[in-house]
């Protein structure tokens, strides 16, 4: 079983170590990459993510700045702050923590970020470059999945890849990256008819729908590689027992913490069929933050024309 697991944590540590080396080299030339994160409002999950991003930066020798705006600060204040960070020569990366509170226009905010500092890769210029197959700064979760596939030698070229979920953050950019890596790609979504028959065609199946245990054994072709992007917090004992029957270690974690994480894939029932599979937690999640670090360091080089 263990040899099937795609260890995102290990690959993320590898990526972070490489970024750390490149940062050390930049620091030797007097350049300290800097990431600035904007947090609007007080969503508890967003606060946790923002804290984790700042700590990850500092561990790798980069600088981080956090800017908090009140939930009712307004679109103009948000865009002014982005403008200030665009103009600040010390700042290499700007990230607006999503989702924004109600009343904010997310697209309008992302549109004002300098594309050269857009470490999330959500600016229309970076989205367009990605579509044309000449990516600059690429969205972190899809970029992390591609790194995992490459480093774990999961075949992509010529393979039938099915991505479930068409969000701008995960599904669409991942489909583009897979396409450029020469997979034959199908994107599924909430209105896809007969999802099972489509996903069963996949040599590489990516679940990014945000629906607990959506992907069961009936969706998976034996021997497929399965990547689970979904994150769900199980807070009810019956759910843990239903999805992980007899898994004492997981139940112990649930007892200790009051919750455990799982994904869009019914892991216990799908894993026996899959050739390789990502766990949740410890799969795609750690790669996202590692790629954000990589994008920040890359932005620092790109901006100074030192991309080697
Ligand atoms: P989203 O809600 O923006 O998009 C979900 C997509 O799934 C939509 O395109 C929708 O059409 C599709 N979908 C919904 N129900 C479906 C169904 N029954 N069948 C087929 N398609 C369906 O979500 P998102 O931001 O792309 O995130 C997806 C999941 O990935 C969430 O659980 C999120 O928490 C997780 N996520 C994880 C990471 C990470 O680092 N691991 C990063 C981003 C998102």
Coordinates of C-alpha atoms and ligand atoms in Angstrom, one line a residue:
X1 CA 0.0 0.0 0.0
X2 CA 2.7 2.4 1.0
X3 CA 4.5 2.1 -2.3
X4 CA 1.3 3.4 -4.0
X5 CA 1.2 6.5 -1.9
X6 CA 2.3 9.7 -3.6
X7 CA 4.0 11.5 -0.8
X8 CA 3.3 15.2 -1.4
X9 CA 4.9 16.1 1.9
X10 CA 8.3 14.6 0.9
X11 CA 8.2 16.2 -2.6
X12 CA 7.2 19.5 -1.1
X13 CA 10.2 19.3 1.3
X14 CA 12.4 18.6 -1.7
X15 CA 11.0 21.7 -3.6
X16 CA 11.4 23.9 -0.5
X17 CA 15.0 22.8 0.0
X18 CA 15.7 23.7 -3.7
X19 CA 14.0 27.1 -3.3
X20 CA 16.1 27.7 -0.1
X21 CA 19.3 27.1 -2.1
X22 CA 18.3 29.5 -4.8
X23 CA 17.3 32.1 -2.2
X24 CA 20.7 31.7 -0.5
X25 CA 22.3 32.4 -3.9
X26 CA 20.1 35.5 -4.4
X27 CA 20.9 36.7 -0.9
X28 CA 24.6 36.4 -1.8
X29 CA 23.9 39.0 -4.5
X30 CA 22.1 41.2 -2.0
X31 CA 18.6 40.3 -3.2
X32 CA 16.1 39.1 -0.5
X33 CA 12.8 37.9 -2.1
X34 CA 9.7 39.3 -0.4
X35 CA 6.1 38.2 -0.4
X36 CA 3.3 40.4 0.7
X37 CA -0.1 38.9 1.6
X38 CA -3.3 40.9 1.9
X39 CA -6.0 39.5 4.2
X40 CA -9.3 41.2 4.1
X41 CA -11.7 40.4 7.0
X42 CA -11.2 37.8 9.7
X43 CA -12.1 34.5 8.2
X44 CA -10.4 32.0 10.6
X45 CA -9.3 29.6 7.9
X46 CA -7.8 32.4 5.8
X47 CA -5.9 33.7 8.9
X48 CA -4.4 30.2 9.3
X49 CA -3.3 30.1 5.6
X50 CA -1.8 33.6 5.7
X51 CA 0.2 32.7 8.9
X52 CA 1.5 29.5 7.3
X53 CA 2.6 31.4 4.1
X54 CA 4.5 33.9 6.2
X55 CA 6.3 31.3 8.2
X56 CA 7.2 29.2 5.1
X57 CA 8.8 32.4 3.6
X58 CA 10.8 33.1 6.6
X59 CA 12.1 29.6 7.0
X60 CA 13.5 29.8 3.5
X61 CA 15.3 33.1 4.1
X62 CA 12.7 35.3 2.4
X63 CA 10.8 38.2 3.9
X64 CA 7.1 38.3 4.3
X65 CA 4.7 41.1 4.9
X66 CA 1.0 40.8 6.0
X67 CA -1.5 43.5 5.4
X68 CA -4.8 43.3 7.2
X69 CA -7.9 45.2 6.0
X70 CA -11.2 45.4 7.9
X71 CA -14.0 43.4 6.2
X72 CA -15.7 46.7 5.3
X73 CA -12.6 48.6 4.1
X74 CA -14.0 48.5 0.6
X75 CA -12.8 47.8 -2.9
X76 CA -11.0 51.2 -3.4
X77 CA -8.9 50.7 -0.2
X78 CA -8.0 47.2 -1.3
X79 CA -7.0 48.4 -4.8
X80 CA -5.0 51.3 -3.3
X81 CA -3.0 48.9 -1.2
X82 CA -2.3 46.7 -4.2
X83 CA -1.2 49.8 -6.1
X84 CA 1.2 50.7 -3.2
X85 CA 2.7 47.2 -3.2
X86 CA 3.0 47.2 -7.0
X87 CA 5.0 50.4 -6.7
X88 CA 7.2 49.2 -3.8
X89 CA 10.6 48.0 -5.3
X90 CA 11.2 45.8 -2.2
X91 CA 8.1 43.7 -2.9
X92 CA 8.5 40.7 -5.3
X93 CA 5.2 38.9 -4.7
X94 CA 1.7 40.1 -4.0
X95 CA -1.1 37.7 -2.9
X96 CA -4.7 38.6 -2.1
X97 CA -6.0 35.8 0.2
X98 CA -9.2 34.4 -1.3
X99 CA -12.1 34.3 -0.9
X100 CA -12.7 38.0 -0.3
X101 CA -15.7 38.9 1.9
X102 CA -19.0 39.6 0.3
X103 CA -19.2 42.9 -1.6
X104 CA -15.7 42.7 -3.1
X105 CA -15.1 42.2 -6.8
X106 CA -12.4 39.5 -6.9
X107 CA -11.6 39.8 -10.6
X108 CA -11.3 43.6 -10.4
X109 CA -8.8 43.2 -7.4
X110 CA -6.7 40.6 -9.2
X111 CA -6.6 42.7 -12.4
X112 CA -4.7 45.4 -10.6
X113 CA -1.9 43.2 -9.4
X114 CA 1.3 43.8 -11.4
X115 CA 1.5 40.6 -13.4
X116 CA 5.3 40.4 -12.6
X117 CA 4.4 40.2 -8.9
X118 CA 1.3 37.9 -9.3
X119 CA 2.6 34.8 -7.4
X120 CA -0.8 33.2 -7.5
X121 CA -0.8 33.3 -11.3
X122 CA -4.4 34.6 -11.4
X123 CA -3.9 37.8 -13.4
X124 CA -5.4 37.6 -16.9
X125 CA -2.0 38.2 -18.4
X126 CA -0.5 35.2 -16.6
X127 CA -3.7 33.1 -17.4
X128 CA -3.3 34.0 -21.1
X129 CA 0.4 33.2 -21.2
X130 CA -0.4 29.8 -19.5
X131 CA -3.0 29.1 -22.2
X132 CA -0.5 29.9 -24.9
X133 CA 1.9 27.4 -23.5
X134 CA 4.5 30.0 -22.4
X135 CA 3.7 30.1 -18.6
X136 CA 5.3 32.8 -16.5
X137 CA 3.9 32.6 -12.9
X138 CA 1.6 29.5 -12.7
X139 CA -1.1 28.9 -10.1
X140 CA 0.4 27.1 -7.2
X141 CA -1.8 24.0 -6.8
X142 CA -1.8 22.9 -10.4
X143 CA 2.0 23.7 -10.6
X144 CA 2.5 21.6 -7.5
X145 CA 0.5 18.7 -9.0
X146 CA 2.7 18.8 -12.2
X147 CA 5.9 18.8 -10.1
X148 CA 4.5 15.7 -8.2
X149 CA 3.8 13.9 -11.4
X150 CA 7.2 14.7 -12.9
X151 CA 9.2 13.9 -9.8
X152 CA 7.3 10.6 -9.2
X153 CA 7.6 9.7 -12.9
X154 CA 3.8 9.3 -13.4
X155 CA 3.3 9.2 -17.2
X156 CA 1.5 12.2 -18.7
X157 CA 2.4 12.3 -22.4
X158 CA -0.2 10.6 -24.5
X159 CA -2.2 9.6 -21.4
X160 CA -5.9 10.2 -21.0
X161 CA -6.3 12.7 -18.2
X162 CA -9.6 13.6 -16.6
X163 CA -9.9 16.6 -14.3
X164 CA -13.1 16.8 -12.2
X165 CA -13.7 20.5 -11.4
X166 CA -13.3 23.6 -13.6
X167 CA -12.4 26.3 -11.2
X168 CA -10.0 29.1 -12.2
X169 CA -7.7 28.2 -9.3
X170 CA -7.3 24.4 -9.9
X171 CA -9.3 22.7 -12.7
X172 CA -8.8 25.0 -15.7
X173 CA -5.1 25.8 -15.2
X174 CA -4.3 22.2 -14.4
X175 CA -6.1 21.1 -17.6
X176 CA -3.9 23.6 -19.5
X177 CA -0.7 22.3 -17.9
X178 CA -1.6 18.7 -18.7
X179 CA -2.5 19.6 -22.2
X180 CA 0.9 21.3 -22.7
X181 CA 2.5 18.2 -21.2
X182 CA 0.8 16.2 -24.1
X183 CA -2.0 14.5 -22.2
X184 CA -5.4 14.1 -23.8
X185 CA -7.5 16.1 -21.4
X186 CA -11.2 16.1 -20.4
X187 CA -12.5 18.6 -18.0
X188 CA -15.6 17.6 -16.0
X189 CA -17.9 19.7 -13.9
X190 CA -21.2 19.8 -12.0
X191 CA -23.2 19.5 -15.2
X192 CA -21.2 16.7 -16.7
X193 CA -23.6 13.9 -17.8
X194 CA -22.6 10.4 -16.6
X195 CA -19.4 11.4 -14.7
X196 CA -18.6 7.8 -14.0
X197 CA -18.3 6.8 -17.7
X198 CA -16.0 9.8 -18.3
X199 CA -13.7 9.3 -15.3
X200 CA -13.4 5.5 -16.0
X201 CA -11.5 6.4 -19.2
X202 CA -8.8 8.2 -17.2
X203 CA -5.2 6.9 -16.9
X204 CA -4.7 10.0 -14.7
X205 CA -7.7 11.1 -12.7
X206 CA -7.7 14.4 -10.7
X207 CA -10.5 15.1 -8.3
X208 CA -10.9 18.9 -7.6
X209 CA -14.7 19.3 -7.1
X210 CA -14.8 20.1 -3.4
X211 CA -17.3 17.3 -2.8
X212 CA -16.6 14.9 0.0
X213 CA -15.8 11.3 -1.3
X214 CA -17.3 12.1 -4.7
X215 CA -14.9 9.7 -6.4
X216 CA -15.6 6.1 -5.6
X217 CA -14.3 2.8 -7.0
X218 CA -16.9 2.9 -9.7
X219 CA -15.3 6.1 -11.1
X220 CA -11.8 4.6 -11.4
X221 CA -10.2 2.5 -14.1
X222 CA -8.0 -0.2 -12.5
X223 CA -4.3 1.0 -12.7
X224 CA -5.2 4.7 -12.9
X225 CA -3.1 7.3 -11.0
X226 CA -5.4 9.3 -8.8
X227 CA -4.7 12.8 -7.5
X228 CA -7.0 14.2 -4.8
X229 CA -7.1 18.0 -4.5
X230 CA -10.2 18.2 -2.3
X231 CA -10.0 19.2 1.4
X232 CA -12.8 18.4 3.8
X233 CA -12.7 18.5 7.6
X234 CA -14.6 15.5 9.1
X235 CA -16.0 16.6 12.5
X236 CA -18.5 13.7 13.0
X237 CA -17.3 10.3 14.3
X238 CA -19.9 8.5 12.1
X239 CA -18.3 10.1 9.0
X240 CA -14.8 8.9 10.0
X241 CA -16.1 5.4 10.7
X242 CA -18.0 5.3 7.4
X243 CA -15.1 6.5 5.2
X244 CA -12.2 4.9 7.2
X245 CA -13.7 1.7 8.8
X246 CA -11.2 0.0 11.1
X247 CA -8.5 2.8 10.7
X248 CA -7.5 3.1 14.3
X249 CA -4.7 5.6 13.8
X250 CA -7.1 8.0 12.0
X251 CA -9.7 7.5 14.7
X252 CA -7.1 8.3 17.4
X253 CA -6.2 11.5 15.6
X254 CA -9.9 12.4 15.4
X255 CA -10.3 11.7 19.2
X256 CA -7.3 13.9 19.9
X257 CA -8.1 16.8 17.7
X258 CA -11.9 16.7 17.2
X259 CA -11.5 16.5 13.4
X260 CA -9.5 14.9 10.6
X261 CA -9.1 15.9 7.0
X262 CA -10.0 13.9 3.9
X263 CA -10.6 14.6 0.2
X264 CA -12.8 14.2 -2.8
X265 CA -11.8 10.6 -3.2
X266 CA -13.2 7.7 -1.2
X267 CA -9.6 6.8 -0.4
X268 CA -10.2 3.4 1.3
X269 CA -12.2 2.0 -1.6
X270 CA -10.3 3.6 -4.4
X271 CA -6.7 3.0 -3.3
X272 CA -6.8 -0.8 -4.0
X273 CA -7.7 0.0 -7.7
X274 CA -5.2 2.8 -8.2
X275 CA -1.6 2.4 -9.4
X276 CA -0.6 5.5 -7.4
X277 CA -2.7 7.8 -5.2
X278 CA -2.3 11.0 -3.1
X279 CA -3.5 10.9 0.5
X280 CA -5.3 13.7 2.2
X281 CA -3.6 15.2 4.2
X282 CA -0.1 14.9 3.0
X283 CA -0.8 14.9 -0.7
X284 CA -1.5 18.0 -2.8
X285 CA -1.8 20.4 0.1
X286 CA 1.9 20.8 1.0
X287 CA 2.8 21.2 -2.6
X288 CA 0.7 24.3 -2.9
X289 CA 2.6 26.3 -0.4
X290 CA 6.0 24.9 -1.7
X291 CA 5.1 26.3 -5.2
X292 CA 4.1 29.6 -3.7
X293 CA 7.6 29.8 -2.3
X294 CA 9.0 28.8 -5.6
X295 CA 6.9 31.5 -7.4
X296 CA 8.0 34.2 -5.0
X297 CA 11.7 33.3 -5.5
X298 CA 11.0 33.1 -9.3
X299 CA 9.3 36.5 -9.3
X300 CA 12.3 38.1 -7.5
X301 CA 14.5 36.8 -10.4
X302 CA 12.1 37.5 -13.2
X303 CA 11.7 41.1 -12.1
X304 CA 15.4 41.6 -12.1
X305 CA 15.9 39.8 -15.4
X306 CA 17.9 37.1 -13.8
X307 CA 15.9 34.0 -14.8
X308 CA 18.4 31.4 -15.6
Ligands
LIG1 P1 -14.7 25.4 -6.7 O1 -15.9 25.3 -5.8 O2 -14.3 26.8 -7.2 O3 -14.9 24.5 -8.0 C1 -15.4 23.2 -7.9 C2 -15.6 22.7 -9.3 O4 -16.1 21.3 -9.2 C3 -16.6 23.4 -10.1 O5 -16.1 23.6 -11.4 C4 -17.8 22.5 -10.2 O6 -18.5 22.5 -11.5 C5 -17.2 21.1 -10.0 N1 -18.1 20.2 -9.3 C6 -18.8 20.4 -8.2 N2 -19.6 19.3 -7.9 C7 -19.3 18.4 -8.9 C8 -19.8 17.1 -9.1 N3 -20.7 16.5 -8.3 N4 -19.4 16.5 -10.2 C9 -18.5 17.0 -11.0 N5 -18.0 18.3 -10.8 C10 -18.4 19.0 -9.8 O7 -13.5 24.7 -5.9 P2 -11.9 24.8 -6.0 O8 -11.5 26.1 -5.5 O9 -11.4 24.4 -7.4 O10 -11.5 23.7 -5.0 C11 -11.9 22.4 -5.1 C12 -11.4 21.6 -3.9 O11 -10.0 21.6 -3.8 C13 -12.0 22.1 -2.6 O12 -12.2 21.0 -1.7 C14 -10.8 23.0 -2.0 O13 -10.8 23.0 -0.6 C15 -9.6 22.1 -2.5 N6 -8.4 22.9 -2.8 C16 -7.3 22.4 -2.3 C17 -6.1 23.0 -2.5 C18 -4.8 22.3 -1.9 O14 -3.8 23.0 -1.8 N7 -4.9 21.0 -1.7 C19 -6.0 24.2 -3.2 C20 -7.2 24.7 -3.7 C21 -8.4 24.1 -3.5

